[in-house]
Coordinates of C-alpha atoms in Angstrom, one line a residue:
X15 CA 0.0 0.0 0.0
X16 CA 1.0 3.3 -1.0
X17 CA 1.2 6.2 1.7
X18 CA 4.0 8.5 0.8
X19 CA 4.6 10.8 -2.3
X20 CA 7.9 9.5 -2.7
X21 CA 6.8 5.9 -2.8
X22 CA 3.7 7.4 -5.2
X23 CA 6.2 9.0 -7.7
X24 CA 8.5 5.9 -8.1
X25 CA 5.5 3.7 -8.6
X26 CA 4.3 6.1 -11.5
X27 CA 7.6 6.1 -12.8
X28 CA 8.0 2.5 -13.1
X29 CA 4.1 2.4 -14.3
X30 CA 4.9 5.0 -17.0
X31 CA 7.7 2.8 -18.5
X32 CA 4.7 0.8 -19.9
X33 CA 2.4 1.1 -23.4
X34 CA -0.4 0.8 -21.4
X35 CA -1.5 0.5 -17.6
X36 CA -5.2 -1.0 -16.2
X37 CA -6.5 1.6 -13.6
X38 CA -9.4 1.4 -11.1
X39 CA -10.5 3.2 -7.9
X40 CA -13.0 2.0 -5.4
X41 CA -15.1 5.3 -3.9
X42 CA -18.0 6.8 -1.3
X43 CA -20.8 8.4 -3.0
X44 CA -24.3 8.0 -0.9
X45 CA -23.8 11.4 1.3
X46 CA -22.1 13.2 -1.2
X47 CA -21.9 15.4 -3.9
X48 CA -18.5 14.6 -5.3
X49 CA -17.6 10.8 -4.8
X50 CA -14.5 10.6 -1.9
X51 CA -11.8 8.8 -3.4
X52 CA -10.5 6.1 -0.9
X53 CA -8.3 3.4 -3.0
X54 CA -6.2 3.9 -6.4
X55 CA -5.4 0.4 -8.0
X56 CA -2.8 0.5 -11.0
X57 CA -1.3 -2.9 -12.8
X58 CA 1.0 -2.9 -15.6
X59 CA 2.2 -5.8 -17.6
X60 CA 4.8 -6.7 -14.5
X61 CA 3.6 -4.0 -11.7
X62 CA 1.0 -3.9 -9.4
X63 CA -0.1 -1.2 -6.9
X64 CA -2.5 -0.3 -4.4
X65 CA -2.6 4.1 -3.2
X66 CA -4.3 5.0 -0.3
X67 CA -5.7 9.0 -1.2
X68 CA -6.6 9.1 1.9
X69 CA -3.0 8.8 3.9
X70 CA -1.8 12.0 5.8
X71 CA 0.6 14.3 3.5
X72 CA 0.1 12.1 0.4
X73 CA 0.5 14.3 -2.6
X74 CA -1.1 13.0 -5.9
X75 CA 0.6 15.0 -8.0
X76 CA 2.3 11.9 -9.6
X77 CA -0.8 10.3 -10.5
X78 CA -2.0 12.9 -11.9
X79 CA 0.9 13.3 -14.4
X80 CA 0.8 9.6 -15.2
X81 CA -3.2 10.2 -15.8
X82 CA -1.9 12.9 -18.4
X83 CA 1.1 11.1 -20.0
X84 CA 0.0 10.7 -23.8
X85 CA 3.0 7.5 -24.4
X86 CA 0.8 5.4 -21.7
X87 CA -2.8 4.1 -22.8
X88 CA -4.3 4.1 -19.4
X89 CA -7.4 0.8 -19.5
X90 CA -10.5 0.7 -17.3
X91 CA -13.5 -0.8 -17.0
X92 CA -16.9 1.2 -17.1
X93 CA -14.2 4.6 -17.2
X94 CA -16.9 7.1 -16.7
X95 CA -16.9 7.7 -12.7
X96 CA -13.2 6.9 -12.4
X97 CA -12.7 9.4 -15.2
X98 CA -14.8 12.0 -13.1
X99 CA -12.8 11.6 -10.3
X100 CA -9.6 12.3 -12.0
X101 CA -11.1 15.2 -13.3
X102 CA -13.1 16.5 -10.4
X103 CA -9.8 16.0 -8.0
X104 CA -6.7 16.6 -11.0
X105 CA -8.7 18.9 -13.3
X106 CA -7.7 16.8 -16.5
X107 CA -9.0 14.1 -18.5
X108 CA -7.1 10.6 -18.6
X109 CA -5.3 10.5 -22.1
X110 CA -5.4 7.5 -24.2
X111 CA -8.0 5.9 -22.8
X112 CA -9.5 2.3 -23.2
X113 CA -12.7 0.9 -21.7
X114 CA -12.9 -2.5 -21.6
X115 CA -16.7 -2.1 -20.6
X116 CA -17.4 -0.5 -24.3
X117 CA -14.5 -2.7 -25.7
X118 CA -16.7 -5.5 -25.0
X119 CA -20.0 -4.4 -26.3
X120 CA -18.5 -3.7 -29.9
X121 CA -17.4 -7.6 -29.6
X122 CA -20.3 -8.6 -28.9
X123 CA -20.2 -10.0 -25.4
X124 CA -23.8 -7.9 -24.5
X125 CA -25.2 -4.4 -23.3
X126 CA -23.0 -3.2 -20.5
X127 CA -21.1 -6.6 -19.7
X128 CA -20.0 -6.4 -16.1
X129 CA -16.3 -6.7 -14.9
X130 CA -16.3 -10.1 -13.2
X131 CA -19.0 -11.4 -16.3
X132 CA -16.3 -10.8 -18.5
X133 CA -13.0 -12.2 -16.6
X134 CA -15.8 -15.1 -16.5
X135 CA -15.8 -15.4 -19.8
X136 CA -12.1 -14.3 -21.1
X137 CA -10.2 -16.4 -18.5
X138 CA -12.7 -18.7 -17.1
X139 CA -12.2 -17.1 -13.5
X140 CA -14.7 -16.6 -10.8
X141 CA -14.1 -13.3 -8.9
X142 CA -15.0 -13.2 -5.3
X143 CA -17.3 -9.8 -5.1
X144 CA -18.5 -9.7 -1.2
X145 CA -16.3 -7.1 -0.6
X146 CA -17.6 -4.7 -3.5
X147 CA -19.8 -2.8 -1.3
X148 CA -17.7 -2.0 2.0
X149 CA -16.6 0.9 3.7
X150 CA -13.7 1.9 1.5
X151 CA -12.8 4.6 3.8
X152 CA -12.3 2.9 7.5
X153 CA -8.8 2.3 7.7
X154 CA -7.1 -0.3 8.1
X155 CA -8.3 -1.9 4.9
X156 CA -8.6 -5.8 5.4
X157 CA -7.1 -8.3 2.8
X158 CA -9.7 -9.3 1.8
X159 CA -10.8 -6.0 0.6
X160 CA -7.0 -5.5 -1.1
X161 CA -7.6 -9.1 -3.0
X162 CA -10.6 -7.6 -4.2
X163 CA -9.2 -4.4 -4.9
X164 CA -6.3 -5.9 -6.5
X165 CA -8.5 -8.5 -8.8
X166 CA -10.3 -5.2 -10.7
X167 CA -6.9 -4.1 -12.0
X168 CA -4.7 -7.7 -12.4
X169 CA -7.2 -9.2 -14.1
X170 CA -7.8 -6.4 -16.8
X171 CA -4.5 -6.9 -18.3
X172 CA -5.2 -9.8 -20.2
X173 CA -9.1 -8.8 -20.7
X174 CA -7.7 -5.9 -22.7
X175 CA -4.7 -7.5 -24.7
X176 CA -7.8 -10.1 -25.4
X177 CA -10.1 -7.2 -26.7
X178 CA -7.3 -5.1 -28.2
X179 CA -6.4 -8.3 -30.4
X180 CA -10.0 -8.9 -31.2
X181 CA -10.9 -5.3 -32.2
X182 CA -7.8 -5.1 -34.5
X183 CA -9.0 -8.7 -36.4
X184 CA -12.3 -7.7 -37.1
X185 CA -10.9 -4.3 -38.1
X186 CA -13.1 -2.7 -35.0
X187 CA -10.4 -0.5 -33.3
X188 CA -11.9 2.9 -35.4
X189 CA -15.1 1.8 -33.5
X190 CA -14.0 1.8 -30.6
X191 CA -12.3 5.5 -30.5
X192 CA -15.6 7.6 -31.4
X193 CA -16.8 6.2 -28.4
X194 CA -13.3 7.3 -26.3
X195 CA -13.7 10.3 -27.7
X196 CA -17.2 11.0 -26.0
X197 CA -15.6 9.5 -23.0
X198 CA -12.6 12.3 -23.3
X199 CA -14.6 15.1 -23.7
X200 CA -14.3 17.6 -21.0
X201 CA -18.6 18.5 -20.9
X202 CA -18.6 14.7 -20.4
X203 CA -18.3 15.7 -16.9
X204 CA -18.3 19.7 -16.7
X205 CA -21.8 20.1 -16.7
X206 CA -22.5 23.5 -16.4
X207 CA -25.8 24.6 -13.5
X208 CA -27.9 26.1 -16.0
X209 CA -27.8 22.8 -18.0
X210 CA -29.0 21.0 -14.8
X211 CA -32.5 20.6 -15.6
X212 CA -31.3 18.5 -18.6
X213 CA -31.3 15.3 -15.7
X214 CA -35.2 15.6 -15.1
X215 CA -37.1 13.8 -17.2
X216 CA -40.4 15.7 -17.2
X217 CA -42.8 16.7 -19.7
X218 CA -43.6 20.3 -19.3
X219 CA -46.4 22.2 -21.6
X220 CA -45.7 26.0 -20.5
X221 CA -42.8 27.9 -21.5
X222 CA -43.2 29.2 -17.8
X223 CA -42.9 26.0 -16.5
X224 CA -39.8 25.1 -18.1
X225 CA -38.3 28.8 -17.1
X226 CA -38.9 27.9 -13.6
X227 CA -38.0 24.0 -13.6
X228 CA -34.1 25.6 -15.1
X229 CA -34.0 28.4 -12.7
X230 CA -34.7 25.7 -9.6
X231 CA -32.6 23.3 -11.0
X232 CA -29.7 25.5 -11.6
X233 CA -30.1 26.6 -7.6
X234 CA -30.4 23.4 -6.7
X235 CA -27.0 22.1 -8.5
X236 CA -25.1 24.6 -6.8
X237 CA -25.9 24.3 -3.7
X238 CA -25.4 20.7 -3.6
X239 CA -21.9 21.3 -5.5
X240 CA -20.8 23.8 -2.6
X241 CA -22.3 22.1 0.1
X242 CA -20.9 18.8 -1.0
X243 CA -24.4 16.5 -1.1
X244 CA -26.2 15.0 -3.0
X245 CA -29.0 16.9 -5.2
X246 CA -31.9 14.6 -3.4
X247 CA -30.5 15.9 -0.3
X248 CA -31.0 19.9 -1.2
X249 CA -34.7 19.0 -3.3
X250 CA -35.7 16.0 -4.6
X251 CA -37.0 15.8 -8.5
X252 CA -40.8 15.6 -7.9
X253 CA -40.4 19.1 -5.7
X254 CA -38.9 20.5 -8.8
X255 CA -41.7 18.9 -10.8
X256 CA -44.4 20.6 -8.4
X257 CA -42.6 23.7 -8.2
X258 CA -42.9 24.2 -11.3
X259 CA -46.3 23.7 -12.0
X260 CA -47.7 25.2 -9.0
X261 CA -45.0 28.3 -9.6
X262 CA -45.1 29.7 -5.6
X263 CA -44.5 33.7 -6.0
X264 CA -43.8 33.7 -1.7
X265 CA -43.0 31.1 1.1
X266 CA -46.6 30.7 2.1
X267 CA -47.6 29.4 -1.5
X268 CA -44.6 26.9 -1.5
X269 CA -45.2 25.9 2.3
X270 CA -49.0 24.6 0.5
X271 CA -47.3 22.5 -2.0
X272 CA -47.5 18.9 -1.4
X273 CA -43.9 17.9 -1.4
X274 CA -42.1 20.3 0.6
X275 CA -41.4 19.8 4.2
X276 CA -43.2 21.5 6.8
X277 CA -41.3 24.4 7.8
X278 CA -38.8 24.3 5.1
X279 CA -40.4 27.0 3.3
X280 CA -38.9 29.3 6.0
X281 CA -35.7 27.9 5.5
X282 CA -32.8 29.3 3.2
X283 CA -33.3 27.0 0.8
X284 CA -37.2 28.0 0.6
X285 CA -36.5 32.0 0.4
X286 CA -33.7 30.9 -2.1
X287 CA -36.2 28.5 -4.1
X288 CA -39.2 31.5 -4.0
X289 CA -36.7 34.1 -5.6
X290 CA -35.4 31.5 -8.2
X291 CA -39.0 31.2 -9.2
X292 CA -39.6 34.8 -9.2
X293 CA -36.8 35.5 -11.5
X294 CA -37.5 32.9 -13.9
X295 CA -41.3 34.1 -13.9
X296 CA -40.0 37.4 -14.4
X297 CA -38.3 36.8 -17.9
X298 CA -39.4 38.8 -21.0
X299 CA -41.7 36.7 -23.4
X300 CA -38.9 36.9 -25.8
X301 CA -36.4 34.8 -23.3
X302 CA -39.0 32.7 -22.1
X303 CA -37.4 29.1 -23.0
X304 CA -38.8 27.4 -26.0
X305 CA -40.6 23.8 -25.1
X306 CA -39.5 21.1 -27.7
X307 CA -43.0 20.0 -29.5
X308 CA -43.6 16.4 -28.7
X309 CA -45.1 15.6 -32.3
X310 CA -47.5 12.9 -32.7
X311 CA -45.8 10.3 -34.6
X312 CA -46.7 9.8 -38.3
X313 CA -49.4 7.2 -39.0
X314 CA -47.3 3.7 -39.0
X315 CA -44.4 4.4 -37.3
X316 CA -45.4 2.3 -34.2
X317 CA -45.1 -0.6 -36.8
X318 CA -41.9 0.4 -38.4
X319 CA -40.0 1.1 -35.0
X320 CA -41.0 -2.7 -34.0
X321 CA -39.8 -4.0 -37.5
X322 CA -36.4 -1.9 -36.8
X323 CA -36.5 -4.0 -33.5
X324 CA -36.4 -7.1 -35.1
X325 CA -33.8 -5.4 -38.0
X326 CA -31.5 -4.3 -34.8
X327 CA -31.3 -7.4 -33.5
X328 CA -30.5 -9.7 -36.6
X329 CA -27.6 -7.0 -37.4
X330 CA -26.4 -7.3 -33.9
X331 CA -26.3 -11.2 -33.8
X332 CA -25.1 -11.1 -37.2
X333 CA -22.1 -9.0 -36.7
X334 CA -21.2 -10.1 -33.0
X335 CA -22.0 -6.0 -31.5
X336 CA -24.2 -5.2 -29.1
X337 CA -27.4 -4.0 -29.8
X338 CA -27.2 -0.8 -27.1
X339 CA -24.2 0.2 -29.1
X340 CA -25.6 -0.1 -32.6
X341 CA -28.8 1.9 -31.4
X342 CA -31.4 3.1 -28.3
X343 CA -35.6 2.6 -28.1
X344 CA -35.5 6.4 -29.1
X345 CA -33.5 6.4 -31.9
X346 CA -35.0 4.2 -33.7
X347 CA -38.5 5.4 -32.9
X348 CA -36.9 8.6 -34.5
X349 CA -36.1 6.9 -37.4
X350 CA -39.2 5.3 -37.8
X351 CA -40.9 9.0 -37.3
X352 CA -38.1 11.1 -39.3
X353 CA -36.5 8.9 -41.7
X354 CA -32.6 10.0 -42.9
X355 CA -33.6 13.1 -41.0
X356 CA -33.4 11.8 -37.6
X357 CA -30.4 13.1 -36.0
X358 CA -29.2 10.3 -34.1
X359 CA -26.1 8.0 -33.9
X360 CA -27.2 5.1 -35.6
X361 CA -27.4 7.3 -39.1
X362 CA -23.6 8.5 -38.9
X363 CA -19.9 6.8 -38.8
X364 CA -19.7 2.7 -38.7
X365 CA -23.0 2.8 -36.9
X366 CA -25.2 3.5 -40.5
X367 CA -22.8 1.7 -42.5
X368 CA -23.5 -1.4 -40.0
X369 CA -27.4 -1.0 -39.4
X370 CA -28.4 2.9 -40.2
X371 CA -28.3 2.3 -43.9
X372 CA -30.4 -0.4 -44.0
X373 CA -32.8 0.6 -41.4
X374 CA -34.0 3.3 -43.8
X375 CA -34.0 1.2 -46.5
X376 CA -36.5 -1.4 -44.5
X377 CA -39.0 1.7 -43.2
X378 CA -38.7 3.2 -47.1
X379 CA -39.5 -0.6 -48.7
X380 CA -36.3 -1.1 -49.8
X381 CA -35.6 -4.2 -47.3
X382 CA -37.9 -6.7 -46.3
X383 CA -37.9 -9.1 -43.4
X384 CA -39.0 -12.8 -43.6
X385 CA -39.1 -15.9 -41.4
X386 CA -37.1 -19.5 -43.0
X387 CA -37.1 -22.2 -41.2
X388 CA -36.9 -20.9 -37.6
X389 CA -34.7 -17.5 -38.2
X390 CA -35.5 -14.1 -39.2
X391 CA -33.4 -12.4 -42.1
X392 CA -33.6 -9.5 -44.3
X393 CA -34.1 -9.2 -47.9
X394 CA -33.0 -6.9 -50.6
X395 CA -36.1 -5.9 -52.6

């Protein structure tokens, strides 16, 4: 285990003598707003390591440079909340980066394989995951919890020379970097407060509504980023909803709404909540925010969207990918409703040479499907 920054900067120079190093961290999130980093785990070919963040006088500066180094093609699996750490704690992106997670999908071993369902199925291993969900941050750390910790980094080596080799026989590796580039992308994870209503998934008719649902939900994402807890913790989503309907202009009208606390109305948060509103009430009709028109679907596209089910599928079994990579229950609706107009990732890159291209030929009668002998396939017209 790793406590000093001398120790921490040999170990990342050692590490950075490698092509590429497999990376993990194990985290507390439920009572905050920024998950608290508790163990760094780092393997290369013939290295292994274990950091504890949370020793006395440990600097990470070393890390963070060996996070940045370009020669060293840093491997995880499932990168995203690693990745936001790094960047939350370093302010920097990870750079190459490989997920083994995504990796996997484009092979074709299913939607969002887990870690130990693929060592399973690479090396035939079962991992031992009873310590997965233990206090990472009571020191000290029992063996147990270090074999574990250990296992999500030793093990990825040979998951992602396995998936590396595969990618570059089936001539997948271009696949594979649009979707590290999404994962690279700094407003991956610097999401800015006003775009904080973006989360709720609500359905709001009044360009009022919406104005006040962005205006609460901007408050509410800074004050759980400078108080450190979780958004639930500052207003939960179905106050937001109500707030916004019910639009309280003072405390009293917000105490009288259903899902506020008694008394909080005459808390900070309520006087902060009330003036949020009144602002966003208070825009000019020419800044009012425009609400996206839910159009009815043209006559048949509930049809065509389940025939581009049955198309999504075959292609994905057909070409060993899986089918949450190829394309989502919204996109193809979309393409069902909009045709080649449908802005959506299935009709760009590999994803419409693979299945986008002849969706649209299937919903314009260009591709048929039929049933021989007990499969499904698709027909050129």
């Amino acid at each position: 285990m790793i406590e000093t920054t001398a120790d921490l900067k040999a170990a990342c120079a050692e590490l950075a003598k490698s092509d590429f190093i497999t990376i993990d961290t194990e985290f507390l999130r439920e009572t905050t707003f920024w998950p608290e980093l508790c163990l760094i785990q780092m393997a290369s070919p013939d290295t292994e390591v274990l950091v504890d963040p949370l020793a006395k006088g440990l600097d990470l500066t070393p890390f963070f440079e060996l996070m940045a180094n370009p020669g060293v093609l840093k491997v995880f699996h499932a990168a995203r909340q690693d990745i936001e750490i790094v960047y939350h704690l370093g302010n920097l992106i990870p750079h190459p980066i490989f997920d083994t997670q995504v990796a996997a999908m484009v092979c074709g071993f299913g939607d969002s394989v887990s870690y130990d369902q693929l060592v399973q199925r690479v090396k035939g291993v079962q991992i031992d995951k009873s310590s997965r969900f233990t206090d990472w941050s009571r020191r000290p750390l029992s063996e147990k919890q270090l074999d574990y910790a250990l296992a999500d980094v030793t093990h990825l080596r040979e998951i992602y020379l396995a998936l590396k080799a595969q990618l570059e026989r089936e001539g997948r590796a271009s696949w594979l970097r649009e979707e590290m580039d999404i994962l690279e992308a700094r407003e991956t994870y610097d999401i800015h407060p006003d775009d904080a209503w973006q989360r709720l998934k609500m359905r709001l008719k009044k360009p009022q509504e919406l104005a006040v649902l962005k205006y609460v939900a901007a408050w509410r994402e800074r004050e759980a980023r400078s108080r450190n807890v979780p958004r639930s913790r500052v207003l939960k989503d179905d106050t937001i909803y109500e707030i916004a309907q019910q639009q309280p202009k003072d405390t009293e009208a917000l105490s009288r709404l259903r899902t506020v606390a008694r008394g909080w109305e005459r808390s900070a948060g309520g006087t902060a909540v009330v003036e949020a509103v009144n602002e966003a009430l208070a825009l000019p009709k020419s800044e009012m925010p425009h609400v996206p028109r839910h159009n009815q679907a043209p006559e048949g596209a509930a049809a065509a969207t389940e025939l581009l089910k049955v198309l999504l599928k075959l292609t994905a079994e057909k070409h060993g990918v899986a089918a949450k990579v190829l394309a989502n229950s919204d996109d193809l609706e979309k393409i069902a409703s909009e045709g080649d107009k449908a802005e959506v990732p299935a009709l760009s890159g590999w994803r419409r040479d693979l299945f986008g291209e002849t969706a649209l030929q299937l919903i314009n009668g260009g591709v048929a499907l039929r049933f021989v002998g007990k499969r499904v396939e698709a027909v050129q017209l």
